[in-house]
Coordinates of C-alpha atoms and ligand atoms in Angstrom, one line a residue:
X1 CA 107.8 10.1 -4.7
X2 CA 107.7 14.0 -3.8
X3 CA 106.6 14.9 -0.4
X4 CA 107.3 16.0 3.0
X5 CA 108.2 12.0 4.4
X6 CA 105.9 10.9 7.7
X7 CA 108.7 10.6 10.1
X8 CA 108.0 7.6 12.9
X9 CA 109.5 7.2 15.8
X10 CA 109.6 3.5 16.3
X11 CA 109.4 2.2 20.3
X12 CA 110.3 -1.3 20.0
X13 CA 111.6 -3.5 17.4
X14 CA 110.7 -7.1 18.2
X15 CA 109.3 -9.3 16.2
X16 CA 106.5 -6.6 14.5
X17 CA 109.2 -3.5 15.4
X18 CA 111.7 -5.1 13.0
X19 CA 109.0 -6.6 10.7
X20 CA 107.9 -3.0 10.9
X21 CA 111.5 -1.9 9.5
X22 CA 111.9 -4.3 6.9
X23 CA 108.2 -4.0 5.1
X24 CA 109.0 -0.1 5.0
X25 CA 112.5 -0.3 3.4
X26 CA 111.6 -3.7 1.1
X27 CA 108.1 -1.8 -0.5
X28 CA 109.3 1.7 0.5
X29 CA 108.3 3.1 -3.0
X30 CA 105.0 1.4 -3.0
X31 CA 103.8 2.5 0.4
X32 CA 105.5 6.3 -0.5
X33 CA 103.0 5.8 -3.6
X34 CA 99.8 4.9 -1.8
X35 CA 100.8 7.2 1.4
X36 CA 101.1 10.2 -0.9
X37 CA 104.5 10.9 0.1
X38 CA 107.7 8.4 2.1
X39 CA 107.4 7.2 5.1
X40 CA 110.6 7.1 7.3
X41 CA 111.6 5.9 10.5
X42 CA 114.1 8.5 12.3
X43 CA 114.2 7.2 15.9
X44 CA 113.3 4.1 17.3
X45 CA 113.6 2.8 21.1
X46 CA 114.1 -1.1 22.2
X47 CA 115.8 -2.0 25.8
X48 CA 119.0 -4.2 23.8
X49 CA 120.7 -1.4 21.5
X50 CA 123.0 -3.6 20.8
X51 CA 121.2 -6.5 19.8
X52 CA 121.6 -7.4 15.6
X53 CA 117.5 -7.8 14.8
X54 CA 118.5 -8.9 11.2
X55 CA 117.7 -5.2 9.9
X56 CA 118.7 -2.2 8.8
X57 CA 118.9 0.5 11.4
X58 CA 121.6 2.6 9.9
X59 CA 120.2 6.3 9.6
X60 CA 117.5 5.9 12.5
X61 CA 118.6 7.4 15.7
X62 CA 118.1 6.0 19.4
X63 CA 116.7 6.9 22.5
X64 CA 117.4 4.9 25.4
X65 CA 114.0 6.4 26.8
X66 CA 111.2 5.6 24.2
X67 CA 108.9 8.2 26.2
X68 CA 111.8 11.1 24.2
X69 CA 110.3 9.8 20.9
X70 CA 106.9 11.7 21.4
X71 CA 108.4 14.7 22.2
X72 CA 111.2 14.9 19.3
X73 CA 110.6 17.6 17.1
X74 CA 111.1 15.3 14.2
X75 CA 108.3 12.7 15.1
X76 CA 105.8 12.8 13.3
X77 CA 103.8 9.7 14.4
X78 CA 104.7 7.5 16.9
X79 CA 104.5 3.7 16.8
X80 CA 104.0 1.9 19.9
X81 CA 105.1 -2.2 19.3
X82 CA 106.9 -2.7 23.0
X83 CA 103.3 -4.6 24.0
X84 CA 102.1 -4.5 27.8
X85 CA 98.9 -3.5 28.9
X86 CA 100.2 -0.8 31.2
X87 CA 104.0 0.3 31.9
X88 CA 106.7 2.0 29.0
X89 CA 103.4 1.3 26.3
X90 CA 101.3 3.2 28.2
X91 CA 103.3 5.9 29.0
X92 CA 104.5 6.4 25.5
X93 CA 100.9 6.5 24.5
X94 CA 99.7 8.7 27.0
X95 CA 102.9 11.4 26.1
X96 CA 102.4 10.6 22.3
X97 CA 98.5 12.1 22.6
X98 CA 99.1 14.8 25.0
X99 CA 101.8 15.8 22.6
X100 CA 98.9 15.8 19.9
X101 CA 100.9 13.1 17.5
X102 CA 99.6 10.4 16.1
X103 CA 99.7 7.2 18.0
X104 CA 99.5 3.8 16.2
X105 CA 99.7 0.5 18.3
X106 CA 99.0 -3.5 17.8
X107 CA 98.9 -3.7 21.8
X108 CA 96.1 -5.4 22.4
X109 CA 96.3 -5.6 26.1
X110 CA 96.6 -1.7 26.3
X111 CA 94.2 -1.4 24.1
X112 CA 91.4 -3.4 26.3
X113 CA 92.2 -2.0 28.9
X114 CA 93.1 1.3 28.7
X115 CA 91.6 2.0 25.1
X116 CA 88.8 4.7 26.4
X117 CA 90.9 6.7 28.5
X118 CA 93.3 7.1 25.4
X119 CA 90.6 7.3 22.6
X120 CA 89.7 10.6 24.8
X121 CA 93.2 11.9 25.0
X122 CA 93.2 11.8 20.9
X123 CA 90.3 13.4 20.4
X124 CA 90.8 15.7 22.9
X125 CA 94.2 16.5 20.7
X126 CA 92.3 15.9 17.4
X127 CA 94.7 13.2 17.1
X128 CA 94.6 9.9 15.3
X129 CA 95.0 6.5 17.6
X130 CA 94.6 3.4 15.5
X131 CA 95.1 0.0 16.2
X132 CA 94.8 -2.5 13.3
X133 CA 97.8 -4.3 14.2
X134 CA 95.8 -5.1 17.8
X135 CA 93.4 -7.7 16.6
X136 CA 94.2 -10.4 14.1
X137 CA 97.3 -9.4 13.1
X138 CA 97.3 -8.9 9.1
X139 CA 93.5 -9.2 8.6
X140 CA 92.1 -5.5 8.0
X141 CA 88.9 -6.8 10.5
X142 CA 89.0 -3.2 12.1
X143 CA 89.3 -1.5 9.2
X144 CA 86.5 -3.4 8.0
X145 CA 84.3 -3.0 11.2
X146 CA 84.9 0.9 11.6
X147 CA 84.7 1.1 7.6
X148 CA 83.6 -1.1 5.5
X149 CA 80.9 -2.5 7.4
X150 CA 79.9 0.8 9.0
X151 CA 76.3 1.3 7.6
X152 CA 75.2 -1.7 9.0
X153 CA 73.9 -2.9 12.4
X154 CA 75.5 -5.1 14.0
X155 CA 74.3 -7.9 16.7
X156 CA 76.5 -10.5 16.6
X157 CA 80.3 -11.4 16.4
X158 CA 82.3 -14.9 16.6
X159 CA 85.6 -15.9 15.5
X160 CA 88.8 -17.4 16.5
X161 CA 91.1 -14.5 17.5
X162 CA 94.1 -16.6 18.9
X163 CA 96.8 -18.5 16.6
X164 CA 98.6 -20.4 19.6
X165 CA 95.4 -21.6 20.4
X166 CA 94.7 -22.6 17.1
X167 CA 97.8 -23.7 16.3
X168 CA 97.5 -26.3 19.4
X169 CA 94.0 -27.4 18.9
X170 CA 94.6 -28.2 15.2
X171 CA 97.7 -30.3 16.2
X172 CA 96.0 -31.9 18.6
X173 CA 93.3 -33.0 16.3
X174 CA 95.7 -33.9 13.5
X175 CA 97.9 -36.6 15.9
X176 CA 95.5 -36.9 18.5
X177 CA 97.8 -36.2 21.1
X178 CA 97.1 -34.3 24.6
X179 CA 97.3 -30.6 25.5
X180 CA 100.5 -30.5 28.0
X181 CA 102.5 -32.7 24.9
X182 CA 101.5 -30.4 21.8
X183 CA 102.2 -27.4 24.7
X184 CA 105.5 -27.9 24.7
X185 CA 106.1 -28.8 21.1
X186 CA 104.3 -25.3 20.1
X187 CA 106.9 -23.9 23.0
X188 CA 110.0 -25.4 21.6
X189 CA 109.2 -24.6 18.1
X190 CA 108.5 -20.7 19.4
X191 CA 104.5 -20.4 18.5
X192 CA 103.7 -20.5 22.0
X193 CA 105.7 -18.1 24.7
X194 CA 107.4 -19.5 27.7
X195 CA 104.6 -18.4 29.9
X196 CA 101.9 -19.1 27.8
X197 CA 98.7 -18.4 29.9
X198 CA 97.4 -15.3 28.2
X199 CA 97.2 -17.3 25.2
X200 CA 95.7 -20.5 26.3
X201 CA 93.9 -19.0 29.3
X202 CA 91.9 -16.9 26.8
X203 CA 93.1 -13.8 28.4
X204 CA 94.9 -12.5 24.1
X205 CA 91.1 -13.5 22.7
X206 CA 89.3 -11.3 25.3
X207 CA 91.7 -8.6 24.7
X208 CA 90.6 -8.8 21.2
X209 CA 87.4 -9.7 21.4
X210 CA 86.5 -6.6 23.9
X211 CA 88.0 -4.6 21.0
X212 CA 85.9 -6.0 18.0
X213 CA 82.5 -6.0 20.1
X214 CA 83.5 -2.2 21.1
X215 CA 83.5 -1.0 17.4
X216 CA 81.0 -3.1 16.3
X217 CA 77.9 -2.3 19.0
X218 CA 78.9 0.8 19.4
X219 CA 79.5 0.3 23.6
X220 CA 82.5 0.7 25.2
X221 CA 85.5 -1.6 25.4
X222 CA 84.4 -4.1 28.2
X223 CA 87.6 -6.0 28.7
X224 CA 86.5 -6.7 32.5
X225 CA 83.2 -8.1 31.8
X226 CA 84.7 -10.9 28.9
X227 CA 84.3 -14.5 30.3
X228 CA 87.1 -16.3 29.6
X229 CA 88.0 -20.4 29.5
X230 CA 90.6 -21.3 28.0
X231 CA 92.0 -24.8 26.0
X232 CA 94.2 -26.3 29.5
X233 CA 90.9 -28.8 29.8
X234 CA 90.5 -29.7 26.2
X235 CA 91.7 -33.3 26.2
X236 CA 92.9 -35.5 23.2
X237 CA 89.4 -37.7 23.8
X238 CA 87.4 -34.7 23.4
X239 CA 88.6 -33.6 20.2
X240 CA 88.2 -37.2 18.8
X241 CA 84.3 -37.7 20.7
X242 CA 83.8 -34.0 18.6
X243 CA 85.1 -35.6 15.6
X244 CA 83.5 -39.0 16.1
X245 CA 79.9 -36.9 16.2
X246 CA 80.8 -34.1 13.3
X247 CA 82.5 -31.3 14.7
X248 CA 85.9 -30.3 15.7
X249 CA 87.3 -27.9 19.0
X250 CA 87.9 -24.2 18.3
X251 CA 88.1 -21.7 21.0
X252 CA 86.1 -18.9 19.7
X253 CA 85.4 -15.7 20.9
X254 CA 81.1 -14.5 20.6
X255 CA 79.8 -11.4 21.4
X256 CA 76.5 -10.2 21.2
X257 CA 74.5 -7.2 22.0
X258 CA 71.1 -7.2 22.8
X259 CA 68.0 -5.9 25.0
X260 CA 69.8 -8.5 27.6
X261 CA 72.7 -6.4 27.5
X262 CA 76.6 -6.8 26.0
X263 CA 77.6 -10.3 25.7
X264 CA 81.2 -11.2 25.5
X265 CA 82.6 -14.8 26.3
X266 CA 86.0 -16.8 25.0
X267 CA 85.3 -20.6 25.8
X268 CA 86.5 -24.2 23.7
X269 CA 83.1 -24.6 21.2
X270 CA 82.4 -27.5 19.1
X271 CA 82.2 -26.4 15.8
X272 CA 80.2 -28.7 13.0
X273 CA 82.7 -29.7 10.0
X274 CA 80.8 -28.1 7.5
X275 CA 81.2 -24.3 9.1
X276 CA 84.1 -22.8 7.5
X277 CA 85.7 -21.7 11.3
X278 CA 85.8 -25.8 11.0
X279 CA 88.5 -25.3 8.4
X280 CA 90.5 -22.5 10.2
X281 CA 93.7 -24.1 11.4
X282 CA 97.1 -23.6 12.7
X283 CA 97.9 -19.9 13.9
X284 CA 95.5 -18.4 11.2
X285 CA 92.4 -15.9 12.5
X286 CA 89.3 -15.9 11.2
X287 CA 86.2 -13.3 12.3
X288 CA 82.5 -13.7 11.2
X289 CA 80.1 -10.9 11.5
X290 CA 76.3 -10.7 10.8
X291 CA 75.1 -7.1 9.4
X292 CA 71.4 -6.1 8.7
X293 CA 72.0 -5.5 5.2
X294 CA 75.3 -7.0 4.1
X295 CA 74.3 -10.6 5.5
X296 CA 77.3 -11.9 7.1
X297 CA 81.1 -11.1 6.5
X298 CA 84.2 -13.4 7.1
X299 CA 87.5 -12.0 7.5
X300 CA 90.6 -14.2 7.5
X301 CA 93.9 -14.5 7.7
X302 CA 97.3 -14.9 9.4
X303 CA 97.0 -13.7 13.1
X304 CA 100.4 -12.9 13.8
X305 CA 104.3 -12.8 12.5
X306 CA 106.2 -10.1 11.6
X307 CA 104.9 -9.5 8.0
X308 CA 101.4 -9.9 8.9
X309 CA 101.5 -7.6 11.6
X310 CA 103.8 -5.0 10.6
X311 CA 101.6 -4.5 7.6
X312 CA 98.5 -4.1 9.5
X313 CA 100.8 -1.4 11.5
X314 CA 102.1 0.6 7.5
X315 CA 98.2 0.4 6.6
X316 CA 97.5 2.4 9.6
X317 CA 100.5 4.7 8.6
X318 CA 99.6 5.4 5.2
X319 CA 96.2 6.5 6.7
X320 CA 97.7 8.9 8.6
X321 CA 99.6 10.0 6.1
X322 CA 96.4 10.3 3.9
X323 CA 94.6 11.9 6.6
X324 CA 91.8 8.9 6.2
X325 CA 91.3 9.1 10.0
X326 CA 88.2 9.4 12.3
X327 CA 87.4 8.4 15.8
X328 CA 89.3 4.8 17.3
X329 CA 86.3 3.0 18.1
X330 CA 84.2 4.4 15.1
X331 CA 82.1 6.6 17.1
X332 CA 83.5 9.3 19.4
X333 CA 84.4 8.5 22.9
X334 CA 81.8 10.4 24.9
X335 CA 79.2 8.5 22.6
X336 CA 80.2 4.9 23.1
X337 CA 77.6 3.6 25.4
X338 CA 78.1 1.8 28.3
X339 CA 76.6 -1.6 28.0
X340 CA 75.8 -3.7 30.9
X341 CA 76.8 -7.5 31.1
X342 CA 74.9 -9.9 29.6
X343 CA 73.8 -13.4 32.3
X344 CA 75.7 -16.1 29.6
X345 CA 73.0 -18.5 31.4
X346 CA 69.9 -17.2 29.5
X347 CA 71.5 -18.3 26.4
X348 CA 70.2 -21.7 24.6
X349 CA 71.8 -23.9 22.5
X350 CA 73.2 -27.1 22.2
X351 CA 76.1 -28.9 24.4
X352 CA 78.9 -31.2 25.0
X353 CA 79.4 -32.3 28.4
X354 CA 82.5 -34.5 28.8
X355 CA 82.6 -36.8 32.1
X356 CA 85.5 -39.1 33.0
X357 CA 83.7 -41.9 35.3
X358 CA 84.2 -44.9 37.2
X359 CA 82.9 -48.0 35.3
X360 CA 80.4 -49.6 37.6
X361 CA 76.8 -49.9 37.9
X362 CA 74.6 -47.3 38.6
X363 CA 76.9 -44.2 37.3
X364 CA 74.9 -43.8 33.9
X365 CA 71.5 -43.5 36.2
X366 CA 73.3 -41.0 38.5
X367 CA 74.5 -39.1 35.0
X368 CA 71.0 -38.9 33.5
X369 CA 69.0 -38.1 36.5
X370 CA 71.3 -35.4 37.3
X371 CA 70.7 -34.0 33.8
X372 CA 66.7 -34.6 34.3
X373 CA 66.7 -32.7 37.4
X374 CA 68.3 -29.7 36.1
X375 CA 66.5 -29.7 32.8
X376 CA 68.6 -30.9 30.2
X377 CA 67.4 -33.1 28.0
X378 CA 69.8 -35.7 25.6
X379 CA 70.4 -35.8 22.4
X380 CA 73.0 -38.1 22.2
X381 CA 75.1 -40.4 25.1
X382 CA 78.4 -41.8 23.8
X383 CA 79.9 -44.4 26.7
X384 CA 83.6 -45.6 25.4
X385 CA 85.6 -48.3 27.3
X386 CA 88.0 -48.3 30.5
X387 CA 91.1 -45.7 30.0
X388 CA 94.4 -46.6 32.0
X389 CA 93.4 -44.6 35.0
X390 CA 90.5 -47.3 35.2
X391 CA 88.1 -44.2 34.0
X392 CA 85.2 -44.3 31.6
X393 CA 84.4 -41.6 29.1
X394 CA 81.2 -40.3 29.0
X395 CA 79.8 -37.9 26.1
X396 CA 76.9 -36.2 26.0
X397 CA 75.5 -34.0 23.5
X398 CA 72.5 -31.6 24.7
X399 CA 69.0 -30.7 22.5
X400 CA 68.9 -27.0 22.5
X401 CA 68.5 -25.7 25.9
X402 CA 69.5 -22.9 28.0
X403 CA 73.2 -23.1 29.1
X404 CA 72.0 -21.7 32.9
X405 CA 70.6 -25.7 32.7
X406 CA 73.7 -27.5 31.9
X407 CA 76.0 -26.1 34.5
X408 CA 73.1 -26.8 37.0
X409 CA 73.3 -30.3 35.9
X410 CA 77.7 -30.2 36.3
X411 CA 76.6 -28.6 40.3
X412 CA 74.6 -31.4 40.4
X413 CA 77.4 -33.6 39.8
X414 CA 79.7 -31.9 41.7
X415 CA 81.6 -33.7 44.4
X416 CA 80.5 -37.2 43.3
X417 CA 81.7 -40.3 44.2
X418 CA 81.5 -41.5 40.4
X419 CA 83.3 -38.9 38.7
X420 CA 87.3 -39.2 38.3
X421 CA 88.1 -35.9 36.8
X422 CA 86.4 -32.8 37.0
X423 CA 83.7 -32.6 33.8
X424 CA 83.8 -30.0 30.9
X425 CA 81.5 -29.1 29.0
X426 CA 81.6 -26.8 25.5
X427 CA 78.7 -24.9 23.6
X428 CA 78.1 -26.0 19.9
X429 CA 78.1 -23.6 17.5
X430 CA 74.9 -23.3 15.9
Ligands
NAP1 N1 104.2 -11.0 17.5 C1 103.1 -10.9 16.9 O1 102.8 -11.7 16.0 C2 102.0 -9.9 17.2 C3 100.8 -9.9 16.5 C4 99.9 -8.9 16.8 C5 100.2 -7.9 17.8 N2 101.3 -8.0 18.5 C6 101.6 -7.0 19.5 O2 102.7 -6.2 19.1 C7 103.4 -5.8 20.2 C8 104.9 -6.2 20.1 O3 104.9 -7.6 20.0 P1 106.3 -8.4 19.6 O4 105.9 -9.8 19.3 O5 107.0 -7.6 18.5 O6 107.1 -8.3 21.0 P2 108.6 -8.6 21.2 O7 109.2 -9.4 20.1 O8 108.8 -9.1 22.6 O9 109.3 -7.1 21.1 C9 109.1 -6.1 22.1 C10 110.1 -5.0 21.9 O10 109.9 -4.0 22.9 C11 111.1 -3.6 23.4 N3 111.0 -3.1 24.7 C12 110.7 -3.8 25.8 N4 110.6 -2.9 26.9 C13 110.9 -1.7 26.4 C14 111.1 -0.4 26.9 N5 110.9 -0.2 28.2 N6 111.4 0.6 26.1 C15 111.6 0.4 24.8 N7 111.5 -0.8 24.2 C16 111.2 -1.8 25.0 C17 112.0 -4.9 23.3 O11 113.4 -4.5 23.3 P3 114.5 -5.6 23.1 O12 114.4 -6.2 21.8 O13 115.8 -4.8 23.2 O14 114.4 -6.6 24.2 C18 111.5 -5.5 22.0 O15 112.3 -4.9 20.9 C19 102.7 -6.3 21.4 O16 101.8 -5.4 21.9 C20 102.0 -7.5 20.9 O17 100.8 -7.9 21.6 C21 102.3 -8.9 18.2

């Protein structure tokens, strides 16, 4: 392939850095094909330059400082896949824009956070800054947001936007074992990180979530306003008392925008068997969208992983090289609206509430009147026997109500003499 090559400079080579590395050099003809011309890396930045990464760096020069690669004369486009919300990330991307270059990144976190203050620095530079790489790994879900679902509005946004997660809920289900066990088994085996609480804390889904619901409403990214619960309360009987009444756990991400405002909320959701988020398992991601005219869309794939990722992170390269570019967040910066929080308690729908409770008379009055005083009605009750810590489960399914409702019901509760563990309770997915 003729052509000037795109020359990258690389700042980290990791997991997606080398994956990064290795796509370009395996398919370097096909990507020079559909790029219009080679793309090369010519410097690249990690902490360990020693460190062997299983990959080829001979040719590629170093900098100890991966702040020099925006300002070498031979960067083209620089590649930010170091990861942090704030620190060498965001000082690379802050230099790589004021320099006017191209900036392409799969950092979530900086993305949430920081992702208006450097969609302004680009266009201020009438540079590009993409991010594909930032939100479900190798599924094209911003590309198909900003692009291909661009003529349509959009209300409404679910999906499951965190493979550890998924990867531990779906073990759980499939050997019904508890939380902390499959925890440590997703640890050892290297899906999980060592501390793992931005994944199971739902901190990774908001990051992504704020992302999606920026480019798809049009408002901007809200990372601060996301409510977030995590998987840490999911027990092994829940996921059985889900499958025992048709559904099975997912921790999704929804987002909504409406007259009530930007919605935005990560929390464990029942989800009935026949939905295919039902059938999303292990670390895959999957992201449903409803459009006025093209109905709804489902994009799914692997989440994360080297080759997943790092060819999210050449599809953004061959854009630039293409000079397919337009604003990060599909509208300009200055036009993104600013979207006030949505009250999650005005929402209705259905509900599992999950109480562990001492097994003597009188607790299953207390239960019910608590739920009559504060408005919820029952759809179903599920009582199962006495558990080693002398505790009975208690599962109760909700008729469509709004949510403000059931966690009056859990205050209720609160602080009672009956309960042994603190209750949870999950939306269903309608
Ligand atoms: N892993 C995935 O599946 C995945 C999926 C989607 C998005 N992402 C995002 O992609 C980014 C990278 O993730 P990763 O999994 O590849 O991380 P990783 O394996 O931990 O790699 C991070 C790289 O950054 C380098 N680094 C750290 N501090 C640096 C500094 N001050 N200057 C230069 N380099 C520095 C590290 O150098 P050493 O190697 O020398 O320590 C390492 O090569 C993150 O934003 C992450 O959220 C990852």
């Amino acid at each position: 392939m003729s052509g000037e090559p795109l020359r990258i400079g690389l700042a980290g080579l990791g997991t997606v850095g080398a994956g990064v590395v290795r796509l370009l050099a395996d398919n370097a003809e096909l990507v020079a094909q559909r790029a219009g011309r080679p793309i090369r890396v010519v410097a690249a930045s990690a902490r360990d330059r020693t460190r062997d990464r299983g990959v080829d760096l001979s040719g590629i020069d170093w900098e100890d400082d991966a702040t020099a690669l925006a300002a070498r004369d031979d960067v083209d486009v620089v590649v930010e896949l170091v990861g942090g919300s704030d620190g060498p990330a965001l000082t690379l991307a802050r230099a790589t824009l004021a320099a006017g270059k191209p900036l392409v990144t799969a950092n979530k976190a900086m993305m949430a956070h920081h992702g208006l203050e450097l969609a302004r620095a680009a266009e201020a530079r009438g540079t590009p800054l993409m991010f594909e790489a930032a939100v479900a790994g190798g599924v094209p879900v911003i590309k198909g947001l900003r692009e291909g679902a661009a003529a349509n509005r959009l209300h409404h946004l679910f999906g499951i936007l965190n493979g550890t997660c998924n990867f531990i809920l779906s073990r759980m289900e499939a050997d019904g074992r508890d939380f902390a066990d499959v925890l440590a088994e997703a640890q050892a085996l290297g899906y999980a990180e060592a501390d793992p609480g931005f994944d199971i804390d739902g901190v990774d889904a908001g990051h992504k979530l704020a992302l999606l619901a920026s480019l798809a409403f049009g408002t901007r990214p809200a990372f601060g306003q996301v409510e977030a619960t995590g998987i840490r309360h999911v027990i092994a009987a829940d996921i059985a008392e889900a499958a025992a009444l048709g559904y099975r756990v997912r921790l999704l991400g929804v987002a909504e925008s409406g007259a009530q405002g930007l919605f935005q909320r990560v929390h464990p959701h029942l989800v009935p068997v026949g939905h295919p988020l039902a059938h999303v398992t292990g670390s895959t991601n999957a992201v449903a969208v409803d459009g006025d005219f093209v109905g709804r869309l489902l994009f799914q794939g692997a989440g994360a992983g080297a080759g997943p990722t790092a060819s999210a992170v050449v599809a953004d390269l061959i854009d630039v090289a293409r000079g397919r570019t337009g604003p990060a967040f599909a509208l300009p910066a200055d036009a993104l609206a600013a979207a006030e929080a949505a009250d999650g308690g005005e929402r209705r729908g259905r509900a599992y509430v999950r109480l562990i409770v001492q097994d003597r008379v009188g607790v299953l009055a207390e239960i019910a009147a608590a739920m009559r005083d504060a408005g919820v009605s029952i759809e179903t009750l599920v009582q199962r026997g006495v558990a080693a810590d002398g505790g009975v489960l208690v599962a109760i399914v909700t008729h469509e109500g709004p949510e403000r409702c059931v966690a009056a019901a859990l205050e209720r509760l609160h602080g009672s003499q009956s309960l042994v563990a603190t209750p949870m309770w999950m939306p269903i997915l309608a």
